[in-house]
CSV table of C-alpha atoms and ligand atoms in Angstrom, one decimal:
chain,number,residue,atom,x,y,z
A,1,MET,CA,0.0,0.0,0.0
A,2,THR,CA,1.3,3.4,-1.0
A,3,HIS,CA,-0.3,6.4,0.7
A,4,ALA,CA,0.0,9.8,-0.9
A,5,LEU,CA,-1.1,13.3,0.1
A,6,ILE,CA,-3.1,15.6,-2.2
A,7,VAL,CA,-3.0,19.3,-1.2
A,8,VAL,CA,-5.8,21.1,-3.0
A,9,ASP,CA,-5.4,24.6,-4.3
A,10,MET,CA,-3.3,26.2,-1.6
A,11,GLN,CA,-2.9,29.4,-3.7
A,12,HIS,CA,-2.8,33.0,-2.8
A,13,ASP,CA,-6.1,34.0,-4.4
A,14,PHE,CA,-7.9,31.6,-2.1
A,15,MET,CA,-6.4,33.1,1.1
A,16,PRO,CA,-8.5,35.7,3.0
A,17,GLY,CA,-8.2,39.1,1.3
A,18,GLY,CA,-7.8,37.4,-2.1
A,19,PRO,CA,-10.5,37.6,-4.8
A,20,LEU,CA,-11.9,34.2,-3.8
A,21,GLY,CA,-10.8,34.3,-0.2
A,22,VAL,CA,-11.8,31.2,1.7
A,23,PRO,CA,-12.6,32.0,5.4
A,24,GLY,CA,-9.8,30.7,7.6
A,25,ALA,CA,-7.7,29.3,4.7
A,26,ASN,CA,-4.6,31.0,6.2
A,27,GLU,CA,-5.2,29.2,9.6
A,28,ILE,CA,-4.6,25.8,8.0
A,29,VAL,CA,-1.2,26.6,6.5
A,30,PRO,CA,0.8,25.1,9.4
A,31,ASP,CA,-1.4,22.0,9.4
A,32,VAL,CA,-1.0,21.6,5.7
A,33,ARG,CA,2.8,22.0,6.1
A,34,ALA,CA,2.9,19.4,8.8
A,35,LEU,CA,1.1,16.9,6.5
A,36,VAL,CA,3.4,17.8,3.6
A,37,ASP,CA,6.4,17.1,5.8
A,38,ASP,CA,4.9,13.7,6.8
A,39,PHE,CA,4.5,12.3,3.3
A,40,GLU,CA,7.0,11.1,0.9
A,41,LEU,CA,4.7,11.5,-2.1
A,42,VAL,CA,2.9,14.8,-2.2
A,43,ILE,CA,0.5,16.0,-5.0
A,44,ALA,CA,-0.5,19.6,-5.3
A,45,THR,CA,-3.5,20.6,-7.4
A,46,GLN,CA,-3.4,24.1,-8.9
A,47,ASP,CA,-6.4,26.1,-10.2
A,48,TRP,CA,-4.9,27.5,-13.4
A,49,HIS,CA,-7.3,29.6,-15.5
A,50,PRO,CA,-6.9,31.6,-18.7
A,51,LYS,CA,-7.7,35.2,-18.0
A,52,ASP,CA,-11.0,35.0,-19.9
A,53,HIS,CA,-12.3,31.8,-18.2
A,54,GLY,CA,-16.0,31.3,-18.5
A,55,SER,CA,-16.6,31.1,-14.8
A,56,PHE,CA,-15.2,34.6,-14.2
A,57,ALA,CA,-17.4,37.5,-13.2
A,58,SER,CA,-15.5,39.7,-15.7
A,59,GLN,CA,-16.9,37.6,-18.6
A,60,HIS,CA,-20.6,38.2,-17.5
A,61,PRO,CA,-21.0,41.9,-16.7
A,62,GLY,CA,-23.9,42.6,-14.4
A,63,LYS,CA,-24.6,39.0,-13.6
A,64,THR,CA,-24.2,37.0,-10.4
A,65,GLY,CA,-25.1,33.6,-9.2
A,66,LEU,CA,-25.6,30.7,-11.6
A,67,ILE,CA,-25.2,30.7,-15.4
A,68,GLU,CA,-25.1,27.9,-18.0
A,69,LEU,CA,-21.7,27.3,-19.4
A,70,ASP,CA,-21.5,24.9,-22.3
A,71,GLY,CA,-24.5,23.0,-21.1
A,72,LEU,CA,-23.5,22.8,-17.4
A,73,SER,CA,-24.7,24.9,-14.5
A,74,GLN,CA,-21.9,27.2,-13.4
A,75,ILE,CA,-21.4,29.4,-10.4
A,76,ILE,CA,-20.0,32.8,-11.4
A,77,TRP,CA,-16.8,33.3,-9.4
A,78,PRO,CA,-14.7,36.4,-9.0
A,79,ASP,CA,-11.7,36.3,-11.4
A,80,HIS,CA,-9.1,34.2,-9.6
A,81,CYS,CA,-6.0,32.0,-10.2
A,82,VAL,CA,-5.1,33.4,-13.6
A,83,GLN,CA,-2.2,31.5,-15.1
A,84,GLN,CA,1.3,33.0,-14.4
A,85,THR,CA,0.0,35.5,-11.8
A,86,HIS,CA,1.1,35.8,-8.2
A,87,GLY,CA,-2.5,34.9,-7.1
A,88,ALA,CA,-2.2,31.5,-8.8
A,89,SER,CA,1.0,30.7,-7.1
A,90,PHE,CA,1.2,28.4,-4.0
A,91,VAL,CA,1.4,29.8,-0.5
A,92,PRO,CA,5.2,29.2,0.1
A,93,GLU,CA,4.8,28.2,3.8
A,94,CYS,CA,2.9,25.1,2.6
A,95,GLY,CA,6.3,23.7,1.5
A,96,LEU,CA,5.0,22.5,-1.9
A,97,ASP,CA,8.4,22.8,-3.7
A,98,ARG,CA,8.8,19.1,-4.0
A,99,ALA,CA,5.1,18.4,-4.7
A,100,VAL,CA,4.1,16.9,-8.1
A,101,VAL,CA,1.7,19.6,-9.5
A,102,PHE,CA,-1.5,18.9,-11.5
A,103,GLN,CA,-3.1,21.9,-13.0
A,104,LYS,CA,-6.8,22.3,-13.8
A,105,GLY,CA,-9.3,24.8,-15.2
A,106,GLN,CA,-7.4,25.7,-18.3
A,107,THR,CA,-10.4,25.2,-20.7
A,108,PRO,CA,-12.3,28.5,-20.9
A,109,THR,CA,-15.7,26.8,-21.4
A,110,VAL,CA,-15.6,24.4,-18.5
A,111,ASP,CA,-14.7,24.7,-14.8
A,112,SER,CA,-12.7,22.0,-13.1
A,113,TYR,CA,-13.2,21.5,-9.4
A,114,SER,CA,-11.7,18.0,-9.1
A,115,GLY,CA,-8.0,17.3,-9.4
A,116,PHE,CA,-8.8,14.3,-11.7
A,117,PHE,CA,-11.4,15.5,-14.3
A,118,ASP,CA,-13.1,18.7,-15.4
A,119,ASN,CA,-16.7,19.2,-14.4
A,120,ALA,CA,-17.9,17.8,-17.7
A,121,LYS,CA,-15.7,14.7,-17.2
A,122,ARG,CA,-14.2,15.3,-20.6
A,123,ARG,CA,-10.6,16.2,-19.7
A,124,ASP,CA,-8.4,14.1,-17.5
A,125,THR,CA,-5.5,15.9,-15.7
A,126,GLY,CA,-3.4,12.7,-15.7
A,127,LEU,CA,-3.5,12.4,-11.9
A,128,HIS,CA,-5.1,9.0,-11.8
A,129,ALA,CA,-2.5,7.5,-14.3
A,130,PHE,CA,0.3,9.1,-12.3
A,131,LEU,CA,-0.9,7.7,-9.0
A,132,GLN,CA,-1.3,4.3,-10.5
A,133,SER,CA,2.2,4.4,-11.9
A,134,LYS,CA,3.4,5.0,-8.3
A,135,GLY,CA,1.3,2.2,-6.9
A,136,VAL,CA,-0.8,4.5,-4.8
A,137,THR,CA,-3.9,3.0,-3.3
A,138,LYS,CA,-4.6,5.3,-0.4
A,139,LEU,CA,-4.9,9.1,-0.4
A,140,SER,CA,-5.1,11.8,2.3
A,141,VAL,CA,-6.6,15.1,1.1
A,142,CYS,CA,-6.4,18.6,2.6
A,143,GLY,CA,-6.6,22.2,1.3
A,144,VAL,CA,-9.4,24.4,-0.1
A,145,ALA,CA,-12.3,24.6,-0.7
A,146,THR,CA,-14.0,21.9,1.3
A,147,ASP,CA,-17.3,22.5,-0.6
A,148,TYR,CA,-15.8,22.7,-4.1
A,149,CYS,CA,-12.4,21.5,-5.1
A,150,VAL,CA,-11.7,19.3,-2.1
A,151,ARG,CA,-15.1,17.7,-2.3
A,152,PHE,CA,-14.9,16.8,-6.0
A,153,THR,CA,-11.3,15.6,-5.7
A,154,VAL,CA,-12.3,13.3,-2.8
A,155,GLU,CA,-15.4,12.0,-4.5
A,156,ASP,CA,-13.6,11.3,-7.8
A,157,ALA,CA,-10.9,9.5,-5.8
A,158,CYS,CA,-13.5,7.4,-4.1
A,159,ALA,CA,-15.1,6.5,-7.4
A,160,LEU,CA,-11.7,5.6,-8.9
A,161,GLY,CA,-11.3,3.1,-6.1
A,162,TYR,CA,-8.8,4.8,-3.8
A,163,GLU,CA,-9.1,4.5,0.0
A,164,VAL,CA,-9.6,8.2,0.9
A,165,ARG,CA,-9.1,10.1,4.1
A,166,LEU,CA,-10.3,13.7,4.4
A,167,CYS,CA,-8.0,15.6,6.8
A,168,ARG,CA,-10.8,17.8,7.9
A,169,TRP,CA,-8.7,19.9,10.3
A,170,ALA,CA,-6.6,21.0,7.4
A,171,THR,CA,-9.4,22.1,5.1
A,172,ARG,CA,-11.6,25.2,4.9
A,173,GLY,CA,-14.7,25.9,2.8
A,174,VAL,CA,-16.4,28.8,1.0
A,175,GLU,CA,-19.8,28.3,2.5
A,176,LEU,CA,-21.8,30.4,0.0
A,177,GLN,CA,-24.9,29.0,1.7
A,178,PRO,CA,-24.9,28.1,5.4
A,179,GLY,CA,-24.5,24.3,5.7
A,180,ASP,CA,-22.5,23.9,2.4
A,181,ILE,CA,-19.4,22.6,4.2
A,182,GLN,CA,-21.3,20.1,6.4
A,183,ASN,CA,-23.3,18.9,3.4
A,184,ALA,CA,-20.1,18.5,1.4
A,185,ILE,CA,-18.6,16.4,4.3
A,186,GLU,CA,-21.7,14.2,4.5
A,187,SER,CA,-21.5,13.7,0.7
A,188,MET,CA,-17.9,12.7,0.8
A,189,ARG,CA,-18.6,10.3,3.7
A,190,GLU,CA,-21.5,8.7,1.8
A,191,ARG,CA,-19.1,8.0,-1.1
A,192,GLY,CA,-16.8,6.2,1.2
A,193,ALA,CA,-14.3,8.8,2.4
A,194,ILE,CA,-13.1,8.6,6.0
A,195,ILE,CA,-13.5,11.9,7.6
A,196,ALA,CA,-10.6,12.5,10.1
A,197,ASP,CA,-10.0,15.1,12.7
A,198,ASN,CA,-6.3,15.4,13.7
A,199,GLY,CA,-5.7,11.9,12.5
A,200,ARG,CA,-8.8,10.4,14.2
A,201,PRO,CA,-11.8,9.1,12.2
A,202,SER,CA,-15.1,10.7,13.2
B,301,VGL,C1,-12.3,26.6,-6.3
B,301,VGL,C2,-14.2,27.8,-7.0
B,301,VGL,C3,-13.6,28.1,-8.2
B,301,VGL,C4,-11.7,25.7,-5.3
B,301,VGL,C5,-11.7,26.8,-7.5
B,301,VGL,O1,-10.5,25.6,-5.2
B,301,VGL,O2,-12.4,25.1,-4.5
B,301,VGL,N1,-13.6,27.0,-6.1
B,301,VGL,N2,-12.3,27.6,-8.4
B,302,ZN,ZN1,-11.3,28.2,-10.2
């Protein structure tokens, strides 16, 4: 059994004060760092959008909330994690220099929450093949946002047959609606993920 860590989207734009600031995301940086230092094989996902990505508010002047993007329901997000910008770079204190990076969200017409596939399940990031090549069967997952990219990464990993542990203490969510984080956690649990708090299953 090889156990790897996936650190989801620990990028400047998701830190409080950033355009898509996730409440408390800065607080988990030391916990993410401790996990990173604990694992030999560390994967980092990186939200990596072109500047005209179809999920961006700048592309839909005057609109908020939900739109349809290439046939899929899409939340309009503030512009964030544009390729090659500081906002898209990793928070250095997470220690991700030796992580293997998988980028997502490059296609302008489809969003990509999961580190494995885009939201239309058309494009594969190559993460599954990479993990298979390393003999990985078990994954621990931390990072942001619990109710979006962490959730879809965990659920795809469960569907692909990995044993998955959500390191809940090292995740934070957006919580656009009250209860979103808890609902996401229940959904991950239903799909087979172990929800852990400081190492202990709950
Ligand atoms: C994310 C919304 C848009 C995330 C990325 O990392 O959870 N959320 N892009
Ligand atoms: Zn994004």
